[in-house]
Amino acid sequence: MTAHDPSLARPNTPVTTYRYDEFDAAFVRERVAEFREQVRRRLEGSLTEEEFRPFRLMNGLYLQLHAYMLRVAIPYGTLTARQMRRLADIADKYDRGYGHFTTRQNLQYNWPKLIDTPDILEALAEVEMHAIQTSGNCIRNVTADHFSGVAPDEIEDPRATAEFLRQWSSAHPEFSFLPRKFKIAVTGAEHDRAAIMVHDVGLRIVKNAAGEVGYQVVIGGGLGRTPFVGKVLRDYVPRADLLAYLEAVMRVYNRFGRRDNKYKARIKILVHEKGIEEVRAAVEAEFAAMDRSAFSYDPAEFERIAGFFTPPPYEALPAESAKLRAERVTHPAFGNFAEVNAAPHRVPGYAIVTVSLKPIGGIPGDATSQQMRVLAEASERFGFGELRISHEQNVILPHVKQDDLFDLWKLLDGAGLATANAGLVSDIISCPGLDYCALATARSIPIAQAISKRFSDLSRQRRIGKLGIKISGCINACGHHHVGAIGILGLEKKGQESYQITLGGDPTFSASIGEILGPGVTAEQVPDVIEHIVDFYLAERQEGETFIETWRRIGHARFKDVLRREGEDGADI
Amino acid sequence: MALISEGRFIEDAWRRLADEEALPKSGKIIVSLSRLEHAVAHLDAGVALGVLAPNTTEPEPLAAALPRLSLISIVFPAFADGRGFSLARLIRRAGFTGELRASGRLLADQYRHALGCGFDTIEIPDDLAERQDESQWQAERTAHARTYQRGYVAPGSILEARRKAAAK
Ligand code: HEM
Ligand code: SF4
């Protein structure tokens, strides 16, 4: 494959991405070889399916409704053009020409064959990618803010920390057979784009009174059937103690997390049942008892990693591009795209562009191999060859010159990638639901498509403003419905699909779990109900208020009332 | 039961003593945790003592017996139950230098986890040993040259290797 790889010939290699050294490369290759051997032993019979299961999961391989599913890690969401092209090639060769970007900075292939997966992992390893620990009861792929390194409100790029943690958690001898999966997210900014409050461990980069960088550690957040907002375990852990402190957290969880019931095995249940004080006491006691020197933090190693995430060679530009201003006026469609999908950048004259994978009526998060190649090209021509995947299932181009936005837009538009709806009602997060998932109780993709079509008028969407709709096809909450301003959960009631709607969820620092609106509604009713809620919000909102602000101000009961009136006796709603 | 040490199946020199059996005058015996205190107090000095510890055992109560113990066998009720790995770490941290054994339906694929956490030997049921022959344990023992973690018993950590490479 390598000989034909056009990206090798391209000069615009991204500069802000971690590059494997010989040890990383050897490590990933060893894992591929190990998995190839495990697949062989499974097929030959020396491993039973039950025994094989955790090892295939630790390599991202699920057994799904129709086929195997492979979940590829995009660590902290950062991807190079070359890697994106490789994902496209794999989609063509081993899948059906597309991939699905998820809420955890992963890409899922829905149709690979078991026998092909070692080859896929090898193709990934060639471009410094893998599927290690994207599933299973281990420390999962560490996620981070998708605006890392470019957000104006950032204290520090969280990717160095995330990479540091990725290495520490990979094939961990002690923590690979935990009571349940374990998810860590990191943010370094004042606005949380990594949903750290709903992770098993959320890390927020902060500064102490002396101006030293450290971490606020939040634990016990999570969604699923018992959603919880995380609690602060420690306000400040110095960087030098981060790994030791996390080892203490993991050891307490490994020893005392429940194993009698998989629905009660997450750390959030431990925190809930024991209380944060007792868990804190156990963690602090373990932390104090540890010989920290044995695996003491190595500042040089952190610096080495951080050195990969330095800014690309930006040009010195005026803060606002006159070219952009003119083009916005002459091309209104482009103007809307620039207004909605471009975010402020920390460097003058640049913008952060969100490429929406939510075309009107499309499948949220799906990208064809052709679109992946266009995205790779876009990043090379207009953004130092770097891409990001957001937990909203979109692709981000983090360093686009404002002068280039128009040309970028034309390129994207030609590939159906220029929908100007980032953050708006049709930018829906949705899990695969009954269309692919063995655990689903209802469809979610068609619901997302129906809502998206209902709100197809983009100017109406802009009037409504930022509003996150999130849909899950079952109580596991892969679509984050609990933290959607409007959340939709698909259930099965007496052989019928039924959808429960929640309002007021928030995945940021001000996190909250949505409140249930009323009895479930049918699939056909969902778009109507959403429309009523949105109309009520528009009628009630005060100047500049977002949906969640209005909801918090006037209260859940008012929203419920309105729907009761709309539905006459309320029986259906 | 089959016993694996350094990637080979070996004879087990230890015998599990049933709770109702009298303490022997010689040999190497493994007693249950509930009998440990009694055995430490009454066993002949020449008899080697081991204990079978459930993976929920607290390391503190064991601490007093550590100087007398030559073997601790930690039970893995299921291969996916990783508590034994953390318990092994705590026992090593408490200063235990004798044989640390993992006992249960462990898989060859977990050998490096066990070695990394300080285990010396693995005891598995015979039916499992038939499916996972010596070559699989050998392969696992040598396949993973380096790990990212430090402070674990491992062939070597990547961080140390990096440091050495950088110093050159
Ligand atoms: C199609 C195969 C999938 C399966 C079998 C699956 C399975 C599960 C299960 C069982 C849980 C609940 C775990 C628990 O609470 O203990 C869960 C949670 C979750 N999954 Fe998935 N999932 C799948 C796909 C996805 C996709 C496509 C996404 C992203 C779009 C995703 C993201 C998540 C997230 C964010 C959670 C909630 C995590 C939390 O509780 O903190 N999963 N998944
Ligand atoms: S929420 Fe349920 S239906 Fe959706 S992907 Fe997760 S497990 Fe499957």
PDB file of N, CA, C and O and ligand atoms in Angstrom, chain A residues 64 431-434 436-442 444 471-479 481 489, ligand 2:
ATOM      1  N   GLN A  64     -21.736  -7.810  16.040  1.00  0.00           N
ATOM      2  CA  GLN A  64     -22.961  -7.014  15.994  1.00  0.00           C
ATOM      3  C   GLN A  64     -24.124  -7.743  15.363  1.00  0.00           C
ATOM      4  O   GLN A  64     -24.043  -8.940  15.090  1.00  0.00           O
ATOM      5  N   CYS A 431     -26.663   7.512  17.850  1.00  0.00           N
ATOM      6  CA  CYS A 431     -25.995   6.206  17.832  1.00  0.00           C
ATOM      7  C   CYS A 431     -26.571   5.400  16.662  1.00  0.00           C
ATOM      8  O   CYS A 431     -27.548   5.809  16.049  1.00  0.00           O
ATOM      9  N   PRO A 432     -25.992   4.251  16.340  1.00  0.00           N
ATOM     10  CA  PRO A 432     -26.505   3.489  15.184  1.00  0.00           C
ATOM     11  C   PRO A 432     -27.886   2.859  15.401  1.00  0.00           C
ATOM     12  O   PRO A 432     -28.605   2.579  14.445  1.00  0.00           O
ATOM     13  N   GLY A 433     -28.247   2.624  16.667  1.00  0.00           N
ATOM     14  CA  GLY A 433     -29.570   2.079  16.961  1.00  0.00           C
ATOM     15  C   GLY A 433     -29.836   0.748  16.273  1.00  0.00           C
ATOM     16  O   GLY A 433     -28.915   0.015  15.916  1.00  0.00           O
ATOM     17  N   LEU A 434     -31.112   0.494  16.059  1.00  0.00           N
ATOM     18  CA  LEU A 434     -31.552  -0.814  15.570  1.00  0.00           C
ATOM     19  C   LEU A 434     -31.033  -1.143  14.167  1.00  0.00           C
ATOM     20  O   LEU A 434     -31.091  -2.284  13.741  1.00  0.00           O
ATOM     21  N   TYR A 436     -27.960  -1.153  13.251  1.00  0.00           N
ATOM     22  CA  TYR A 436     -26.710  -1.932  13.334  1.00  0.00           C
ATOM     23  C   TYR A 436     -26.487  -2.611  14.663  1.00  0.00           C
ATOM     24  O   TYR A 436     -25.742  -3.571  14.754  1.00  0.00           O
ATOM     25  N   CYS A 437     -27.057  -2.061  15.725  1.00  0.00           N
ATOM     26  CA  CYS A 437     -26.607  -2.447  17.050  1.00  0.00           C
ATOM     27  C   CYS A 437     -27.431  -3.591  17.634  1.00  0.00           C
ATOM     28  O   CYS A 437     -28.660  -3.553  17.625  1.00  0.00           O
ATOM     29  N   ALA A 438     -26.734  -4.580  18.162  1.00  0.00           N
ATOM     30  CA  ALA A 438     -27.396  -5.769  18.714  1.00  0.00           C
ATOM     31  C   ALA A 438     -28.148  -5.455  20.011  1.00  0.00           C
ATOM     32  O   ALA A 438     -29.017  -6.209  20.428  1.00  0.00           O
ATOM     33  N   LEU A 439     -27.808  -4.359  20.657  1.00  0.00           N
ATOM     34  CA  LEU A 439     -28.421  -4.048  21.941  1.00  0.00           C
ATOM     35  C   LEU A 439     -29.623  -3.115  21.818  1.00  0.00           C
ATOM     36  O   LEU A 439     -30.357  -2.904  22.777  1.00  0.00           O
ATOM     37  N   ALA A 440     -29.818  -2.571  20.635  1.00  0.00           N
ATOM     38  CA  ALA A 440     -30.829  -1.523  20.461  1.00  0.00           C
ATOM     39  C   ALA A 440     -32.236  -2.009  20.759  1.00  0.00           C
ATOM     40  O   ALA A 440     -32.576  -3.166  20.528  1.00  0.00           O
ATOM     41  N   THR A 441     -33.056  -1.086  21.284  1.00  0.00           N
ATOM     42  CA  THR A 441     -34.469  -1.376  21.483  1.00  0.00           C
ATOM     43  C   THR A 441     -35.323  -0.586  20.484  1.00  0.00           C
ATOM     44  O   THR A 441     -36.523  -0.772  20.406  1.00  0.00           O
ATOM     45  N   ALA A 442     -34.713   0.322  19.766  1.00  0.00           N
ATOM     46  CA  ALA A 442     -35.462   1.110  18.783  1.00  0.00           C
ATOM     47  C   ALA A 442     -34.482   1.682  17.761  1.00  0.00           C
ATOM     48  O   ALA A 442     -33.274   1.677  17.963  1.00  0.00           O
ATOM     49  N   SER A 444     -32.659   4.685  15.763  1.00  0.00           N
ATOM     50  CA  SER A 444     -32.338   6.085  16.055  1.00  0.00           C
ATOM     51  C   SER A 444     -31.971   6.847  14.798  1.00  0.00           C
ATOM     52  O   SER A 444     -32.300   8.027  14.679  1.00  0.00           O
ATOM     53  N   ILE A 471     -29.635  11.478  20.294  1.00  0.00           N
ATOM     54  CA  ILE A 471     -30.547  10.326  20.218  1.00  0.00           C
ATOM     55  C   ILE A 471     -29.816   9.014  20.505  1.00  0.00           C
ATOM     56  O   ILE A 471     -28.770   8.743  19.911  1.00  0.00           O
ATOM     57  N   SER A 472     -30.366   8.205  21.382  1.00  0.00           N
ATOM     58  CA  SER A 472     -29.828   6.865  21.629  1.00  0.00           C
ATOM     59  C   SER A 472     -30.902   5.824  21.342  1.00  0.00           C
ATOM     60  O   SER A 472     -32.079   6.046  21.626  1.00  0.00           O
ATOM     61  N   GLY A 473     -30.471   4.683  20.826  1.00  0.00           N
ATOM     62  CA  GLY A 473     -31.406   3.615  20.491  1.00  0.00           C
ATOM     63  C   GLY A 473     -31.676   2.654  21.640  1.00  0.00           C
ATOM     64  O   GLY A 473     -32.414   1.691  21.495  1.00  0.00           O
ATOM     65  N   CYS A 474     -31.058   2.903  22.785  1.00  0.00           N
ATOM     66  CA  CYS A 474     -31.376   2.139  23.990  1.00  0.00           C
ATOM     67  C   CYS A 474     -30.767   2.855  25.187  1.00  0.00           C
ATOM     68  O   CYS A 474     -30.048   3.836  25.049  1.00  0.00           O
ATOM     69  N   ILE A 475     -31.046   2.294  26.338  1.00  0.00           N
ATOM     70  CA  ILE A 475     -30.679   2.907  27.603  1.00  0.00           C
ATOM     71  C   ILE A 475     -29.162   3.064  27.794  1.00  0.00           C
ATOM     72  O   ILE A 475     -28.708   3.824  28.643  1.00  0.00           O
ATOM     73  N   ASN A 476     -28.347   2.386  26.974  1.00  0.00           N
ATOM     74  CA  ASN A 476     -26.897   2.517  27.132  1.00  0.00           C
ATOM     75  C   ASN A 476     -26.379   3.920  26.800  1.00  0.00           C
ATOM     76  O   ASN A 476     -25.265   4.267  27.165  1.00  0.00           O
ATOM     77  N   ALA A 477     -27.169   4.672  26.112  1.00  0.00           N
ATOM     78  CA  ALA A 477     -26.887   6.106  25.946  1.00  0.00           C
ATOM     79  C   ALA A 477     -25.658   6.449  25.116  1.00  0.00           C
ATOM     80  O   ALA A 477     -24.995   7.441  25.358  1.00  0.00           O
ATOM     81  N   CYS A 478     -25.350   5.607  24.126  1.00  0.00           N
ATOM     82  CA  CYS A 478     -24.207   5.911  23.262  1.00  0.00           C
ATOM     83  C   CYS A 478     -24.400   7.235  22.536  1.00  0.00           C
ATOM     84  O   CYS A 478     -23.440   7.879  22.153  1.00  0.00           O
ATOM     85  N   GLY A 479     -25.641   7.630  22.316  1.00  0.00           N
ATOM     86  CA  GLY A 479     -25.909   8.902  21.646  1.00  0.00           C
ATOM     87  C   GLY A 479     -25.987  10.066  22.615  1.00  0.00           C
ATOM     88  O   GLY A 479     -26.379  11.161  22.240  1.00  0.00           O
ATOM     89  N   HIS A 481     -27.970  10.911  24.967  1.00  0.00           N
ATOM     90  CA  HIS A 481     -29.253  11.632  25.055  1.00  0.00           C
ATOM     91  C   HIS A 481     -29.471  12.317  26.406  1.00  0.00           C
ATOM     92  O   HIS A 481     -30.122  13.345  26.481  1.00  0.00           O
ATOM     93  N   LEU A 489     -34.655   9.051  23.626  1.00  0.00           N
ATOM     94  CA  LEU A 489     -34.251   7.678  23.927  1.00  0.00           C
ATOM     95  C   LEU A 489     -35.267   6.716  23.330  1.00  0.00           C
ATOM     96  O   LEU A 489     -36.462   6.787  23.644  1.00  0.00           O
TER      97      LEU A 489
HETATM   98  S1  SF4 C   2     -27.277   3.372  22.737  1.00  0.00           S
HETATM   99 FE1  SF4 C   2     -27.893   1.261  22.619  1.00  0.00          FE
HETATM  100  S2  SF4 C   2     -28.609   1.100  20.523  1.00  0.00           S
HETATM  101 FE2  SF4 C   2     -27.336   2.869  20.573  1.00  0.00          FE
HETATM  102  S3  SF4 C   2     -25.334   2.107  20.000  1.00  0.00           S
HETATM  103 FE3  SF4 C   2     -25.444   2.156  22.243  1.00  0.00          FE
HETATM  104  S4  SF4 C   2     -25.993   0.106  22.752  1.00  0.00           S
HETATM  105 FE4  SF4 C   2     -26.497   0.344  20.605  1.00  0.00          FE
END
